[in-house]
XYZ file of N, CA and C in Angstrom:
648
model
N 56.070 73.957 30.225
C 56.413 72.536 30.141
C 55.310 71.696 30.783
N 54.857 70.690 30.101
C 53.786 69.828 30.601
C 54.370 68.577 31.228
N 53.933 68.255 32.454
C 54.393 67.065 33.153
C 53.334 65.976 33.045
N 53.731 64.821 32.601
C 52.810 63.697 32.450
C 53.038 62.701 33.574
N 51.957 62.324 34.270
C 52.029 61.345 35.342
C 51.511 60.010 34.846
N 52.300 58.956 35.051
C 51.884 57.622 34.631
C 51.173 56.927 35.782
N 49.921 56.571 35.560
C 49.169 55.840 36.553
C 48.982 54.400 36.089
N 49.123 53.479 37.027
C 48.946 52.061 36.704
C 47.487 51.711 36.866
N 46.867 51.253 35.800
C 45.459 50.893 35.856
C 45.296 49.407 36.179
N 44.269 49.105 36.934
C 43.984 47.726 37.283
C 43.676 46.939 36.019
N 44.276 45.754 35.888
C 44.096 44.918 34.703
C 42.960 43.932 34.940
N 41.992 43.936 34.035
C 40.869 43.007 34.108
C 40.989 41.979 32.986
N 40.480 40.737 33.179
C 40.509 39.732 32.109
C 39.805 40.266 30.866
N 40.351 39.992 29.679
C 39.736 40.522 28.449
C 38.387 39.873 28.163
N 37.460 40.672 27.654
C 36.140 40.163 27.264
C 36.204 39.755 25.795
N 36.500 38.490 25.549
C 36.656 37.997 24.179
C 35.286 37.813 23.515
N 35.212 38.062 22.214
C 33.936 37.902 21.498
C 33.539 36.429 21.396
N 32.249 36.208 21.206
C 31.735 34.852 21.068
C 32.242 34.232 19.760
N 32.765 33.018 19.850
C 33.318 32.354 18.660
C 32.215 32.013 17.662
N 32.566 32.042 16.376
C 31.635 31.661 15.311
C 31.775 30.175 14.999
N 30.751 29.594 14.420
C 30.801 28.167 14.072
C 31.826 27.893 12.981
N 31.920 28.805 12.049
C 32.884 28.636 10.956
C 33.917 29.763 11.034
N 35.048 29.515 10.394
C 36.093 30.530 10.393
C 35.574 31.818 9.774
N 35.846 32.949 10.485
C 35.460 34.255 9.963
C 36.589 35.223 10.281
N 37.075 35.881 9.250
C 38.193 36.797 9.460
C 37.817 37.937 10.395
N 36.588 38.415 10.310
C 36.148 39.521 11.169
C 36.234 39.119 12.645
N 35.818 37.867 12.938
C 35.901 37.392 14.333
C 37.362 37.323 14.781
N 38.224 36.792 13.913
C 39.635 36.674 14.263
C 40.275 38.040 14.488
N 39.935 39.005 13.629
C 40.470 40.356 13.792
C 39.994 40.983 15.105
N 38.716 40.760 15.432
C 38.160 41.322 16.667
C 38.832 40.714 17.899
N 39.050 39.393 17.858
C 39.713 38.714 18.975
C 41.140 39.220 19.147
N 41.860 39.315 18.033
C 43.234 39.801 18.090
C 43.310 41.222 18.647
N 42.341 42.056 18.275
C 42.329 43.438 18.742
C 42.096 43.509 20.256
N 41.168 42.689 20.760
C 40.898 42.659 22.200
C 42.142 42.197 22.954
N 42.803 41.139 22.449
C 44.004 40.629 23.110
C 45.146 41.631 23.038
N 45.266 42.339 21.925
C 46.314 43.333 21.783
C 46.132 44.455 22.806
N 44.907 44.919 22.978
C 44.645 45.967 23.959
C 44.936 45.479 25.376
N 44.572 44.229 25.652
C 44.813 43.671 26.987
C 46.309 43.582 27.279
N 47.075 43.032 26.357
C 48.517 42.879 26.590
C 49.240 44.223 26.583
N 48.736 45.187 25.814
C 49.318 46.527 25.857
C 49.174 47.132 27.252
N 47.965 46.991 27.820
C 47.735 47.520 29.163
C 48.589 46.787 30.188
N 48.695 45.468 30.041
C 49.502 44.676 30.973
C 50.978 45.080 30.895
N 51.488 45.214 29.675
C 52.890 45.601 29.504
C 53.157 47.010 30.010
N 52.221 47.935 29.752
C 52.400 49.313 30.215
C 52.472 49.367 31.741
N 51.617 48.564 32.385
C 51.628 48.531 33.842
C 52.924 47.971 34.384
N 53.387 46.859 33.812
C 54.635 46.247 34.267
C 55.827 47.162 34.004
N 55.849 47.796 32.855
C 56.955 48.692 32.534
C 56.986 49.902 33.465
N 55.801 50.390 33.875
C 55.746 51.516 34.796
C 56.321 51.139 36.154
N 56.104 49.882 36.576
C 56.629 49.420 37.861
C 58.122 49.154 37.781
N 58.569 48.532 36.687
C 59.960 48.108 36.555
C 60.896 49.213 36.099
N 60.352 50.347 35.692
C 61.197 51.451 35.237
C 61.924 52.119 36.389
N 62.802 53.050 36.070
C 63.623 53.698 37.095
C 62.785 54.483 38.091
N 61.596 54.918 37.690
C 60.704 55.655 38.580
C 59.490 54.819 38.969
N 59.648 53.504 38.937
C 58.513 52.619 39.190
C 57.851 52.824 40.530
N 58.653 53.111 41.556
C 58.079 53.300 42.883
C 57.104 54.460 42.949
N 57.271 55.438 42.052
C 56.390 56.607 42.058
C 54.989 56.264 41.587
N 54.825 55.086 40.975
C 53.529 54.699 40.423
C 52.779 53.711 41.307
N 53.338 53.393 42.464
C 52.743 52.384 43.338
C 52.111 53.047 44.552
N 50.881 52.655 44.862
C 50.216 53.123 46.070
C 50.286 52.029 47.127
N 50.750 52.367 48.326
C 50.847 51.422 49.427
C 50.091 51.966 50.629
N 49.584 51.102 51.506
C 48.898 51.576 52.710
C 49.829 52.430 53.563
N 49.312 53.541 54.072
C 50.111 54.416 54.925
C 49.204 55.368 55.680
N 49.712 55.902 56.771
C 48.979 56.908 57.525
C 49.938 57.758 58.329
N 49.587 59.029 58.529
C 50.388 59.942 59.331
C 49.445 60.723 60.244
N 49.745 60.715 61.531
C 48.832 61.290 62.521
C 49.628 62.086 63.560
N 48.958 63.040 64.204
C 49.618 63.823 65.240
C 48.597 64.289 66.264
N 49.121 64.823 67.358
C 48.260 65.369 68.406
C 48.622 66.823 68.649
N 47.601 67.678 68.691
C 47.793 69.094 68.990
C 47.425 69.399 70.434
N 47.270 68.340 71.250
C 46.858 68.507 72.644
C 47.965 68.052 73.593
N 48.046 68.700 74.748
C 48.956 68.233 75.792
C 48.453 66.896 76.336
N 49.395 66.013 76.732
C 49.009 64.707 77.251
C 49.748 64.449 78.562
N 48.992 64.083 79.585
C 49.556 63.824 80.905
C 49.243 62.394 81.325
N 49.934 61.955 82.375
C 49.732 60.593 82.873
C 49.807 60.582 84.388
N 49.032 59.695 85.004
C 49.149 59.461 86.435
C 50.454 58.715 86.694
N 51.115 59.017 87.814
C 52.407 58.414 88.121
C 52.325 56.885 88.064
N 53.311 56.286 87.369
C 53.467 54.830 87.286
C 52.205 54.120 86.782
N 51.525 54.765 85.837
C 50.292 54.203 85.261
C 50.404 54.169 83.742
N 50.115 53.014 83.154
C 50.140 52.902 81.695
C 49.080 53.819 81.087
N 49.510 54.652 80.147
C 48.622 55.652 79.551
C 48.788 55.610 78.030
N 47.692 55.574 77.304
C 47.770 55.489 75.846
C 47.976 56.880 75.250
N 48.797 56.972 74.215
C 48.958 58.224 73.474
C 47.802 58.363 72.491
N 47.302 59.574 72.339
C 46.149 59.802 71.475
C 46.491 60.770 70.348
N 45.640 60.744 69.320
C 45.840 61.567 68.126
C 44.518 62.257 67.770
N 44.618 63.517 67.379
C 43.411 64.247 66.981
C 43.536 64.898 65.610
N 44.640 64.642 64.922
C 44.846 65.188 63.579
C 45.313 64.073 62.649
N 44.674 63.937 61.493
C 45.102 62.997 60.458
C 45.716 63.788 59.318
N 46.997 63.567 59.066
C 47.677 64.259 57.973
C 47.522 63.510 56.653
N 47.698 62.177 56.698
C 47.552 61.346 55.508
C 46.908 60.031 55.923
N 46.085 59.471 55.040
C 45.446 58.203 55.363
C 45.092 57.453 54.083
N 45.701 56.286 53.907
C 45.386 55.408 52.784
C 45.360 53.974 53.315
N 44.181 53.477 53.620
C 43.985 52.135 54.176
C 44.582 51.997 55.581
N 44.913 53.121 56.200
C 45.376 53.166 57.596
C 44.664 54.340 58.259
N 44.055 54.120 59.420
C 43.307 55.183 60.088
C 43.398 55.033 61.596
N 43.056 56.093 62.309
C 43.020 56.060 63.769
C 41.584 55.835 64.220
N 41.386 54.814 65.033
C 40.081 54.489 65.593
C 40.133 54.749 67.099
N 39.062 55.326 67.642
C 38.963 55.608 69.081
C 40.134 56.455 69.580
N 40.624 57.337 68.726
C 41.663 58.329 69.062
C 43.057 57.754 69.295
N 43.211 56.427 69.354
C 44.527 55.873 69.669
C 44.903 54.648 68.834
N 43.909 53.931 68.308
C 44.153 52.660 67.626
C 44.492 52.897 66.154
N 45.775 52.788 65.799
C 46.201 52.963 64.411
C 45.906 51.644 63.693
N 44.871 51.654 62.866
C 44.249 50.438 62.342
C 44.496 50.280 60.849
N 44.743 49.043 60.416
C 45.002 48.764 59.000
C 43.877 47.919 58.421
N 43.662 48.043 57.134
C 42.680 47.204 56.449
C 43.345 46.104 55.632
N 44.676 46.196 55.482
C 45.435 45.219 54.710
C 46.476 44.561 55.593
N 46.494 43.225 55.612
C 47.493 42.508 56.414
C 48.889 42.769 55.868
N 49.871 42.800 56.755
C 51.242 43.000 56.294
C 52.178 43.331 57.439
N 53.434 43.549 57.080
C 54.436 44.045 58.005
C 54.527 45.554 57.795
N 54.439 46.311 58.881
C 54.397 47.773 58.812
C 55.544 48.385 59.617
N 55.964 49.549 59.177
C 56.969 50.324 59.902
C 56.246 51.433 60.664
N 56.261 51.343 61.996
C 55.676 52.367 62.847
C 56.787 53.290 63.327
N 56.700 54.555 62.963
C 57.652 55.562 63.421
C 56.902 56.576 64.277
N 57.535 57.014 65.340
C 56.848 57.946 66.228
C 57.849 58.941 66.817
N 57.329 60.064 67.301
C 58.132 61.016 68.059
C 57.251 61.645 69.119
N 57.854 61.976 70.261
C 57.122 62.605 71.350
C 57.886 63.793 71.901
N 57.165 64.892 72.132
C 57.762 66.104 72.696
C 57.525 66.103 74.209
N 58.552 65.664 74.960
C 58.424 65.556 76.412
C 58.817 66.865 77.095
N 58.161 67.111 78.257
C 58.472 68.279 79.071
C 58.534 67.841 80.535
N 59.432 68.452 81.277
C 59.585 68.159 82.695
C 59.592 69.474 83.473
N 58.583 69.667 84.336
C 58.475 70.905 85.108
C 59.154 70.793 86.470
N 59.682 69.603 86.793
C 60.343 69.389 88.074
C 61.824 69.794 87.967
N 62.453 70.034 89.107
C 63.865 70.417 89.122
C 64.798 69.215 89.141
N 64.228 68.008 89.028
C 65.002 66.765 88.993
C 64.711 66.029 87.685
N 65.754 65.465 87.081
C 65.570 64.659 85.871
C 64.712 63.444 86.195
N 63.780 63.108 85.276
C 62.914 61.946 85.493
C 62.831 61.104 84.219
N 62.568 59.814 84.414
C 62.431 58.893 83.284
C 60.967 58.688 82.902
N 60.769 58.429 81.623
C 59.476 57.998 81.107
C 59.712 56.728 80.295
N 58.688 55.903 80.202
C 58.760 54.676 79.409
C 57.767 54.761 78.260
N 58.140 54.197 77.108
C 57.267 54.168 75.930
C 57.327 52.773 75.327
N 56.159 52.213 74.998
C 56.107 50.890 74.381
C 54.870 50.792 73.486
N 54.714 49.672 72.823
C 53.562 49.498 71.933
C 52.744 48.274 72.329
N 51.477 48.336 71.965
C 50.564 47.213 72.090
C 49.925 46.944 70.737
N 49.783 45.660 70.386
C 49.081 45.259 69.172
C 47.798 44.562 69.603
N 46.671 45.126 69.167
C 45.353 44.612 69.557
C 45.232 44.461 71.073
N 45.785 45.418 71.808
C 45.647 45.451 73.247
C 46.666 44.652 74.027
N 47.610 44.000 73.344
C 48.611 43.173 74.017
C 49.992 43.808 73.901
N 50.686 43.929 75.045
C 52.037 44.479 75.024
C 52.949 43.665 74.110
N 53.794 44.348 73.337
C 54.754 43.687 72.459
C 56.064 43.518 73.226
N 56.491 42.284 73.372
C 57.701 41.970 74.124
C 58.907 42.699 73.521
N 59.709 43.322 74.388
C 60.924 43.994 73.933
C 60.711 45.371 73.355
N 59.478 45.893 73.374
C 59.207 47.171 72.709
C 59.391 48.385 73.605
N 59.601 48.189 74.911
C 59.703 49.335 75.816
C 61.028 50.071 75.664
N 60.940 51.399 75.693
C 62.127 52.248 75.677
C 62.063 53.252 76.806
N 63.219 53.610 77.370
C 63.284 54.560 78.471
C 63.763 55.919 77.969
N 63.113 56.958 78.445
C 63.429 58.321 78.036
C 63.814 59.119 79.273
N 64.997 59.717 79.284
C 65.425 60.599 80.367
C 65.045 62.033 79.996
N 64.077 62.582 80.724
C 63.584 63.923 80.413
C 64.318 64.936 81.299
N 65.034 65.896 80.705
C 65.846 66.840 81.488
C 65.016 67.615 82.507
N 65.667 68.009 83.588
C 65.003 68.765 84.648
C 64.868 70.243 84.272
N 64.020 70.932 85.025
C 63.850 72.374 84.851
C 65.155 73.078 85.216
N 65.531 74.085 84.444
C 66.806 74.756 84.683
C 66.695 76.220 84.267
N 67.244 77.098 85.105
C 67.199 78.520 84.784
C 65.805 79.066 84.614
N 64.834 78.458 85.320
C 63.450 78.899 85.203
C 62.744 78.397 83.959
N 63.426 77.546 83.156
C 62.839 77.010 81.916
C 62.589 75.520 82.106
N 61.407 75.070 81.734
C 61.082 73.658 81.855
C 62.016 72.824 80.989
N 62.359 71.633 81.490
C 63.195 70.734 80.708
C 62.412 70.139 79.552
N 63.040 70.042 78.381
C 62.354 69.550 77.180
C 63.271 68.647 76.370
N 62.682 67.629 75.782
C 63.417 66.783 74.843
C 62.427 66.130 73.899
N 62.839 65.946 72.668
C 62.014 65.220 71.711
C 62.734 63.921 71.381
N 62.012 62.822 71.429
C 62.598 61.510 71.172
C 61.825 60.830 70.051
N 62.483 59.916 69.368
C 61.838 59.212 68.258
C 62.551 57.901 67.999
N 61.793 56.884 67.645
C 62.352 55.635 67.132
C 61.264 54.911 66.368
N 61.579 53.729 65.863
C 60.597 53.021 65.035
C 60.515 51.547 65.411
N 59.422 50.918 64.996
C 59.184 49.491 65.189
C 58.713 48.875 63.864
N 59.045 47.605 63.640
C 58.376 46.811 62.622
C 57.312 45.986 63.342
N 56.072 46.037 62.856
C 54.988 45.294 63.481
C 54.248 44.474 62.429
N 53.823 43.278 62.819
C 53.048 42.397 61.937
C 51.582 42.535 62.311
N 50.767 42.937 61.332
C 49.355 43.186 61.580
C 48.498 42.419 60.589
N 47.433 41.821 61.083
C 46.420 41.237 60.228
C 45.417 42.327 59.857
N 44.598 42.059 58.850
C 43.585 43.028 58.443
C 42.685 43.377 59.626
N 42.467 44.679 59.825
C 41.600 45.220 60.875
C 42.223 45.151 62.272
N 43.494 44.787 62.376
C 44.184 44.889 63.658
C 44.751 46.296 63.825
N 45.168 46.612 65.048
C 45.664 47.949 65.321
C 46.880 47.906 66.245
N 47.639 48.991 66.213
C 48.789 49.170 67.103
C 48.601 50.480 67.850
N 49.017 50.509 69.111
C 48.921 51.704 69.932
C 50.269 52.013 70.574
N 50.485 53.290 70.872
C 51.649 53.747 71.633
C 51.214 54.020 73.071
N 51.961 53.451 74.019
C 51.656 53.632 75.435
C 52.865 54.231 76.145
N 52.613 54.917 77.259
C 53.711 55.506 78.005
C 53.370 55.591 79.482
N 54.396 55.803 80.287
C 54.222 56.029 81.725
C 55.365 56.906 82.206
N 55.182 57.495 83.382
C 56.202 58.358 83.964
C 56.269 58.136 85.473
N 57.439 58.383 86.043
C 57.624 58.214 87.485
C 57.322 59.497 88.236
N 57.022 60.587 87.515
C 56.771 61.868 88.158
C 55.724 62.643 87.370
N 54.793 63.283 88.074
C 53.704 64.007 87.416
C 54.189 65.247 86.679
N 55.434 65.659 86.937
C 55.960 66.820 86.228
C 56.304 66.534 84.780
N 56.332 65.240 84.403
C 56.658 64.850 83.032
C 55.371 64.711 82.223
N 55.348 65.300 81.049
C 54.171 65.244 80.177
C 54.603 65.303 78.723
N 53.660 65.084 77.844
C 53.847 65.283 76.409
C 53.164 66.602 76.061
N 53.922 67.529 75.495
C 53.415 68.886 75.325
C 53.334 69.309 73.864
N 52.237 69.994 73.547
C 52.089 70.657 72.244
C 52.302 72.153 72.468
N 53.001 72.793 71.553
C 53.314 74.210 71.712
C 52.739 75.016 70.551
N 52.390 76.258 70.873
C 51.878 77.174 69.853
C 53.008 77.604 68.928
N 52.642 78.212 67.821
C 53.640 78.723 66.881
C 54.514 79.751 67.574
N 55.795 79.774 67.180
C 56.745 80.665 67.823
C 57.034 81.910 67.010
N 57.700 82.843 67.647
C 58.114 84.083 66.981
C 59.593 84.325 67.257
N 60.184 85.157 66.410
C 61.603 85.556 66.526
C 62.530 84.346 66.653
N 62.671 83.521 65.657
C 62.032 83.652 64.352
C 60.649 82.985 64.334
N 59.869 83.305 63.324
C 58.576 82.653 63.147
C 58.800 81.172 62.870
N 58.091 80.321 63.590
C 58.212 78.884 63.412
C 56.874 78.220 63.703
N 56.633 77.034 63.155
C 55.310 76.416 63.250
C 55.027 75.824 64.630
N 53.801 75.358 64.783
C 53.397 74.711 66.022
C 54.166 73.412 66.232
N 54.144 72.923 67.474
C 54.799 71.671 67.830
C 53.742 70.671 68.281
N 53.728 69.502 67.663
C 52.801 68.449 68.077
C 53.353 67.737 69.306
N 52.466 67.298 70.181
C 52.920 66.537 71.350
C 53.362 65.137 70.955
N 52.658 64.544 69.990
C 52.989 63.202 69.500
C 52.772 63.152 67.997
N 53.658 62.491 67.283
C 53.506 62.231 65.851
C 53.742 60.744 65.617
N 52.936 60.131 64.761
C 53.139 58.726 64.406
C 52.821 58.515 62.931
N 53.637 57.707 62.273
C 53.365 57.290 60.899
C 53.416 55.772 60.830
N 52.559 55.191 60.013
C 52.546 53.742 59.812
C 52.586 53.481 58.315
N 53.634 52.777 57.854
C 53.851 52.562 56.419
C 53.961 51.067 56.125
N 53.308 50.635 55.057
C 53.361 49.240 54.625
C 54.766 48.910 54.125
N 55.310 47.778 54.599
C 56.649 47.359 54.204
C 56.593 46.136 53.308
N 55.822 45.116 53.711
C 55.832 43.847 52.981
C 54.574 43.059 53.311
N 54.195 42.204 52.370
C 53.129 41.237 52.650
C 53.629 40.225 53.666
N 52.724 39.597 54.377
C 53.117 38.574 55.350
C 53.639 37.335 54.628
N 54.554 36.620 55.255
C 55.106 35.414 54.666
C 53.991 34.418 54.370
N 54.006 33.888 53.159
C 53.004 32.898 52.769
C 51.692 33.497 52.302
N 51.606 34.837 52.323
C 50.349 35.483 51.917
C 50.203 35.464 50.403
């Protein structure tokens, strides 16, 4: 069975032939043919978008990133989360290991998760928030209670939530965190056995285009 993928091609203004001084059927036929091809392409593109599977034919800015490294922080000090692996990137990229940067202005959905570990025998809190172009975003801080070490096993929890952020072209968003105890960190783990399971990233973040800015 052959699967056909419909791609939407960019529509360019038609290149109409130079008009003749007097009526000529050949010129009229040529003009009609150029316009027919143009409107066919325009209709095919619109129908591909408006059809039941229209979303499958649209490309939007997006990026997915993760870190395979452990990340620590000095007590009560703002520390940026970093990324060293790019899973997907379309007009969204990581600059300077932490700045998730866009080339297209818009409203974006930032989703993230962090694998926290606590080596202390007491439960401790960590804070996570975002900055846009280096400025803290009001109301973005969240508190994470990281379980204490128990039965000789370090306390672990994975947390995740999302933000909507408004970004201009070439602006960036970063994830920041802090902890009240040095025993709390973001940890990456090797692949497991019994059963076999994949590696664990210390941090994962995705940024997806949601909408153009109002008035754009």
